[in-house]
Short mmCIF file of C-alpha atoms in Angstrom, two decimals:
data_model
loop_
_atom_site.label_atom_id
_atom_site.label_comp_id
_atom_site.label_asym_id
_atom_site.label_seq_id
_atom_site.Cartn_x
_atom_site.Cartn_y
_atom_site.Cartn_z
CA MET A 1 0.00 0.00 0.00
CA ARG A 2 1.42 3.36 -1.00
CA ARG A 3 0.57 6.55 0.85
CA CYS A 4 1.38 10.14 0.23
CA ARG A 5 2.22 12.79 2.82
CA VAL A 6 -0.68 14.01 4.90
CA PRO A 7 -1.25 17.70 4.15
CA THR A 8 -2.33 20.16 6.79
CA LEU A 9 -5.73 21.77 6.64
CA GLY A 10 -4.22 24.92 5.15
CA GLU A 11 -2.34 22.98 2.49
CA TRP A 12 -5.43 20.96 1.65
CA SER A 13 -7.55 24.06 1.20
CA GLY A 14 -4.90 25.42 -1.14
CA GLY A 15 -5.26 22.43 -3.42
CA PRO A 16 -4.33 18.79 -2.81
CA ALA A 17 -3.09 18.31 -6.37
CA THR A 18 0.09 20.26 -5.71
CA ARG A 19 0.83 18.81 -2.28
CA THR A 20 0.95 15.04 -2.90
CA GLU A 21 4.20 13.20 -3.36
CA GLY A 22 2.88 10.78 -5.94
CA ARG A 23 2.54 7.08 -5.68
CA HIS A 24 6.22 6.57 -4.69
CA ALA A 25 5.86 8.44 -1.37
CA ARG A 26 6.41 6.59 1.87
CA SER A 27 4.13 6.49 4.89
CA ARG A 28 5.08 8.22 8.11
CA SER A 29 6.99 6.10 10.59
CA ALA A 30 5.57 7.79 13.70
CA GLY A 31 2.41 5.64 13.64
CA PRO A 32 -1.04 6.03 12.13
CA SER A 33 -2.02 9.61 11.40
CA PRO A 34 -5.51 10.95 12.09
CA ARG A 35 -6.14 11.09 8.36
CA VAL A 36 -5.15 8.57 5.73
CA VAL A 37 -4.36 9.84 2.25
CA VAL A 38 -4.20 7.33 -0.57
CA ALA A 39 -2.78 8.31 -3.93
CA ASN A 40 -4.47 7.19 -7.10
CA ALA A 41 -2.11 4.99 -9.07
CA LEU A 42 -3.66 6.05 -12.36
CA GLU A 43 -3.48 9.77 -11.63
CA GLY A 44 -0.57 10.42 -9.31
CA GLN A 45 -1.61 14.04 -8.71
CA ARG A 46 -4.92 13.11 -7.10
CA CYS A 47 -5.40 12.04 -3.49
CA HIS A 48 -8.40 11.21 -1.42
CA PHE A 49 -8.45 11.08 2.37
CA VAL A 50 -10.77 9.57 4.90
CA PRO A 51 -11.01 10.46 8.61
CA GLY A 52 -9.10 7.52 10.13
CA PRO A 53 -6.59 4.78 9.33
CA LEU A 54 -7.52 2.09 6.84
CA ASP A 55 -8.08 -0.48 9.57
CA SER A 56 -10.79 1.65 11.21
CA LEU A 57 -12.94 3.14 8.46
CA HIS A 58 -16.23 2.73 10.34
CA GLY A 59 -16.19 6.40 11.33
CA ALA A 60 -15.74 7.62 7.77
CA ARG A 61 -18.54 8.85 5.56
CA THR A 62 -19.90 6.32 3.07
CA GLU A 63 -19.18 8.74 0.20
CA ASP A 64 -15.49 8.90 1.16
CA VAL A 65 -15.21 5.13 1.39
CA GLU A 66 -16.92 4.74 -2.00
CA ILE A 67 -14.39 7.12 -3.61
CA LEU A 68 -11.52 5.23 -2.01
CA TYR A 69 -12.99 1.91 -3.19
CA THR A 70 -13.36 3.20 -6.76
CA GLN A 71 -9.79 4.50 -6.85
CA ALA A 72 -8.41 1.24 -5.47
CA LYS A 73 -10.40 -0.78 -7.99
CA GLU A 74 -9.20 1.31 -10.93
CA ALA A 75 -5.62 1.08 -9.70
CA TYR A 76 -5.92 -2.70 -9.39
CA PHE A 77 -7.14 -3.11 -12.95
CA SER A 78 -4.31 -0.85 -14.14
CA GLY A 79 -1.80 -3.33 -12.73
CA ILE A 80 -0.50 -1.02 -9.95
CA PRO A 81 -2.62 -1.69 -6.83
CA ILE A 82 -2.56 0.91 -4.08
CA LEU A 83 -4.13 -1.32 -1.41
CA SER A 84 -3.42 -4.81 -0.19
CA ASP A 85 -5.99 -7.55 -0.78
CA ASP A 86 -7.02 -7.55 2.89
CA ASP A 87 -7.55 -3.77 2.95
CA PHE A 88 -9.59 -3.93 -0.25
CA ASP A 89 -11.75 -6.78 1.12
CA ASN A 90 -12.33 -4.84 4.35
CA ILE A 91 -13.47 -1.77 2.40
CA GLU A 92 -15.78 -3.89 0.25
CA SER A 93 -17.18 -5.56 3.37
CA LEU A 94 -17.87 -2.16 4.92
CA LEU A 95 -19.68 -0.97 1.78
CA ARG A 96 -21.81 -4.11 1.76
CA TYR A 97 -22.71 -3.41 5.38
CA GLU A 98 -23.73 0.14 4.39
CA LYS A 99 -25.78 -1.21 1.43
CA SER A 100 -23.72 0.69 -1.14
CA SER A 101 -24.76 0.23 -4.77
CA LEU A 102 -21.08 0.01 -5.82
CA VAL A 103 -20.77 -3.54 -4.51
CA SER A 104 -24.17 -4.72 -5.76
CA LYS A 105 -23.77 -6.81 -8.89
CA GLY A 106 -25.85 -9.21 -10.97
CA PRO A 107 -25.06 -12.79 -12.01
CA ARG A 108 -21.63 -13.10 -13.60
CA CYS A 109 -18.99 -15.67 -14.49
CA SER A 110 -15.97 -16.53 -12.35
CA LEU A 111 -12.82 -16.89 -14.45
CA ARG A 112 -11.11 -18.77 -11.63
CA GLY A 113 -13.75 -21.40 -10.93
CA LEU A 114 -15.37 -21.30 -14.41
CA ASN A 115 -18.85 -21.14 -12.89
CA ILE A 116 -21.65 -18.59 -12.69
CA TYR A 117 -22.41 -16.82 -9.43
CA SER A 118 -24.45 -13.93 -8.05
CA ASP A 119 -24.52 -11.87 -4.86
CA ALA A 120 -26.44 -12.91 -1.75
CA SER A 121 -27.67 -10.44 0.86
CA LEU A 122 -29.36 -10.64 4.23
CA ASP A 123 -33.12 -11.32 4.13
CA LYS A 124 -34.33 -9.58 7.28
CA GLY A 125 -37.95 -10.52 6.64
CA GLN A 126 -37.25 -14.25 6.54
CA THR A 127 -34.88 -13.95 9.52
CA PHE A 128 -37.62 -12.24 11.54
CA LEU A 129 -40.14 -14.94 10.57
CA LEU A 130 -37.65 -17.62 11.56
CA ALA A 131 -37.18 -16.01 14.97
CA SER A 132 -40.97 -15.69 15.34
CA PHE A 133 -41.43 -19.38 14.44
CA TRP A 134 -38.98 -20.58 17.10
CA SER A 135 -40.51 -18.16 19.62
CA PHE A 136 -43.99 -19.56 19.02
CA LEU A 137 -42.84 -23.16 19.43
CA SER A 138 -40.90 -22.25 22.59
CA VAL A 139 -43.94 -20.61 24.19
CA LEU A 140 -46.23 -23.46 23.11
CA SER A 141 -44.00 -26.20 24.52
CA TYR A 142 -43.43 -24.31 27.76
CA GLY A 143 -47.18 -23.73 28.13
CA CYS A 144 -47.91 -27.44 27.69
CA ALA A 145 -45.33 -28.33 30.31
CA ALA A 146 -46.60 -25.70 32.76
CA ARG A 147 -50.22 -26.84 32.36
CA SER A 148 -49.32 -30.39 33.39
CA LEU A 149 -47.16 -29.32 36.32
CA PRO A 150 -49.95 -29.65 38.99
CA GLY A 151 -50.57 -33.24 37.89
CA MET A 152 -46.86 -34.00 38.14
CA LEU A 153 -46.88 -32.76 41.73
CA HIS A 154 -49.66 -35.28 42.48
CA ALA A 155 -47.58 -38.11 40.95
CA GLU A 156 -49.81 -38.60 37.92
CA ALA A 157 -47.85 -40.49 35.27
CA PHE A 158 -49.45 -38.86 32.19
CA ASP A 159 -48.91 -35.31 33.44
CA THR A 160 -45.37 -36.15 34.48
CA LEU A 161 -44.66 -37.39 30.97
CA ASN A 162 -46.14 -34.20 29.52
CA VAL A 163 -43.88 -32.04 31.69
CA VAL A 164 -40.74 -33.99 30.75
CA VAL A 165 -41.52 -33.98 27.02
CA GLY A 166 -42.67 -30.34 27.04
CA LEU A 167 -39.53 -29.10 28.78
CA GLY A 168 -37.39 -31.14 26.41
CA PHE A 169 -39.02 -29.54 23.37
CA PHE A 170 -38.83 -26.12 25.01
CA SER A 171 -35.09 -26.52 25.57
CA ALA A 172 -34.52 -27.49 21.91
CA PHE A 173 -36.72 -24.72 20.48
CA PHE A 174 -35.21 -22.09 22.76
CA ARG A 175 -31.68 -23.00 21.63
CA CYS A 176 -32.79 -22.54 18.01
CA LEU A 177 -34.23 -19.14 18.91
CA LEU A 178 -30.96 -18.10 20.54
CA ASN A 179 -29.07 -19.12 17.39
CA VAL A 180 -31.16 -16.69 15.38
CA LEU A 181 -30.86 -13.87 17.92
CA LYS A 182 -27.08 -14.30 18.11
CA GLY A 183 -26.75 -14.30 14.34
CA ASN A 184 -25.69 -17.96 14.05
CA GLU A 185 -28.64 -18.76 11.78
CA VAL A 186 -29.67 -16.25 9.11
CA ALA A 187 -31.80 -16.08 6.01
CA VAL A 188 -30.16 -14.84 2.81
CA LYS A 189 -31.56 -14.08 -0.62
CA GLY A 190 -30.31 -13.35 -4.12
CA ASN A 191 -30.85 -14.12 -7.79
CA CYS A 192 -30.38 -17.62 -9.14
CA PRO A 193 -27.27 -17.58 -11.38
CA ASN A 194 -29.00 -19.94 -13.82
CA CYS A 195 -32.52 -18.54 -14.31
CA GLY A 196 -32.35 -15.14 -12.57
CA GLU A 197 -35.27 -15.76 -10.21
CA GLU A 198 -35.02 -14.69 -6.57
CA VAL A 199 -34.03 -17.52 -4.27
CA TYR A 200 -33.37 -17.72 -0.53
CA ALA A 201 -31.80 -20.12 1.93
CA PHE A 202 -30.95 -20.39 5.62
CA ALA A 203 -27.27 -20.26 6.54
CA ASP A 204 -26.23 -21.85 9.82
CA PHE A 205 -22.99 -20.74 11.48
CA LYS A 206 -21.63 -23.23 13.99
CA ASP A 207 -20.79 -20.58 16.59
CA VAL A 208 -20.55 -16.83 17.10
CA GLU A 209 -16.83 -16.72 16.26
CA GLU A 210 -17.28 -18.37 12.87
CA GLU A 211 -17.38 -15.83 10.03
CA GLU A 212 -18.06 -18.04 7.00
CA CYS A 213 -20.38 -20.93 6.23
CA GLU A 214 -21.59 -22.87 3.22
CA THR A 215 -24.97 -24.43 2.45
CA GLU A 216 -26.58 -26.08 -0.57
CA CYS A 217 -30.12 -26.12 -1.93
CA LEU A 218 -32.09 -26.24 -5.18
CA CYS A 219 -33.58 -23.34 -7.09
CA HIS A 220 -37.35 -23.55 -6.75
CA MET A 221 -37.81 -22.52 -10.40
CA CYS A 222 -35.17 -24.26 -12.54
CA ARG A 223 -34.18 -26.92 -9.94
CA ARG A 224 -30.53 -26.03 -10.37
CA PRO A 225 -28.22 -27.05 -7.47
CA LEU A 226 -26.92 -23.90 -5.77
CA VAL A 227 -24.14 -23.36 -3.24
CA TYR A 228 -24.43 -20.44 -0.82
CA ARG A 229 -21.16 -19.16 0.63
CA ILE A 230 -22.07 -16.64 3.31
CA THR A 231 -19.80 -14.29 5.25
CA LYS A 232 -20.69 -12.57 8.51
CA HIS A 233 -19.55 -8.96 8.93
CA LYS A 234 -16.88 -8.74 11.61
CA GLY A 235 -18.06 -7.49 14.97
CA ILE A 236 -21.78 -7.88 14.20
CA ILE A 237 -23.46 -10.87 15.84
CA ARG A 238 -27.10 -9.79 16.16
CA PRO A 239 -29.76 -9.38 13.44
CA ILE A 240 -30.95 -6.03 14.83
CA ALA A 241 -28.24 -4.04 13.02
CA ASN A 242 -29.34 -1.66 10.27
CA GLY A 243 -26.64 -2.68 7.80
CA GLU A 244 -26.13 -5.78 5.70
CA TRP A 245 -24.32 -7.75 8.43
CA ALA A 246 -24.42 -11.03 6.47
CA TYR A 247 -23.69 -11.35 2.76
CA GLY A 248 -22.04 -13.72 0.29
CA LYS A 249 -22.30 -15.35 -3.12
CA ILE A 250 -24.57 -17.91 -4.75
CA TYR A 251 -22.74 -20.34 -7.05
CA SER A 252 -24.34 -22.50 -9.73
CA LYS A 253 -23.23 -26.08 -9.15
CA SER A 254 -22.16 -28.12 -12.17
CA ILE A 255 -24.28 -31.15 -13.09
CA ALA A 256 -23.84 -34.03 -15.54
CA GLU A 257 -26.07 -32.41 -18.19
CA ASP A 258 -23.61 -29.51 -18.48
CA TYR A 259 -21.04 -31.81 -20.06
CA SER A 260 -23.39 -33.75 -22.34
CA PRO A 261 -23.07 -33.07 -26.12
#
């Protein structure tokens, strides 16, 4: 990553085009500055700055991050990247969280895997319905167990069985509800890479610390096997956030008919 010297407020107001040191400038050795200035590799006389170091862009305006993302993308395609792969992925992840249109794309072909894929985003409606479903079953099972509790106290075998079974179901349903509330189970949606229809699936993360998961299902229209590879935004573990805290890609899985003459 190449950085140019950070101008003062007076220098910046006088025109950043004459104050940058080009793409060959070195970063300061005294530690991260309060403002990060990244030079455009295509146009060495242009710089854009955001209020904070690259590893903490959450306080920056979305417009500033979008400009930085565009410059980094153009520089990458020119063959002279100005950001490392990790920094670029972090910026793209932040823009997905902010629902930026720059990172929203339609179905396209992967040159590396030679398969078609599309973007997947968080389906808050389905996630809310999933949480409501587990909540209803939890309340229902607990109510059945509580209703039979007086009979259990009088040593009635049928009521005792109802309490044991009801509490068992309640424990299982409540764990499922906690998985949704913690963000371990989410609903995602996107366009089928094969037919273009909207599809959705439920992604299940094994624990809170896990940031990626993979699930498979069939398209309900063309019956094409699909693979969902979902990533959870770092630091976000609850589905009450306003941003797109879970996102990923939907890949079209190859089948035998694809290779038939």
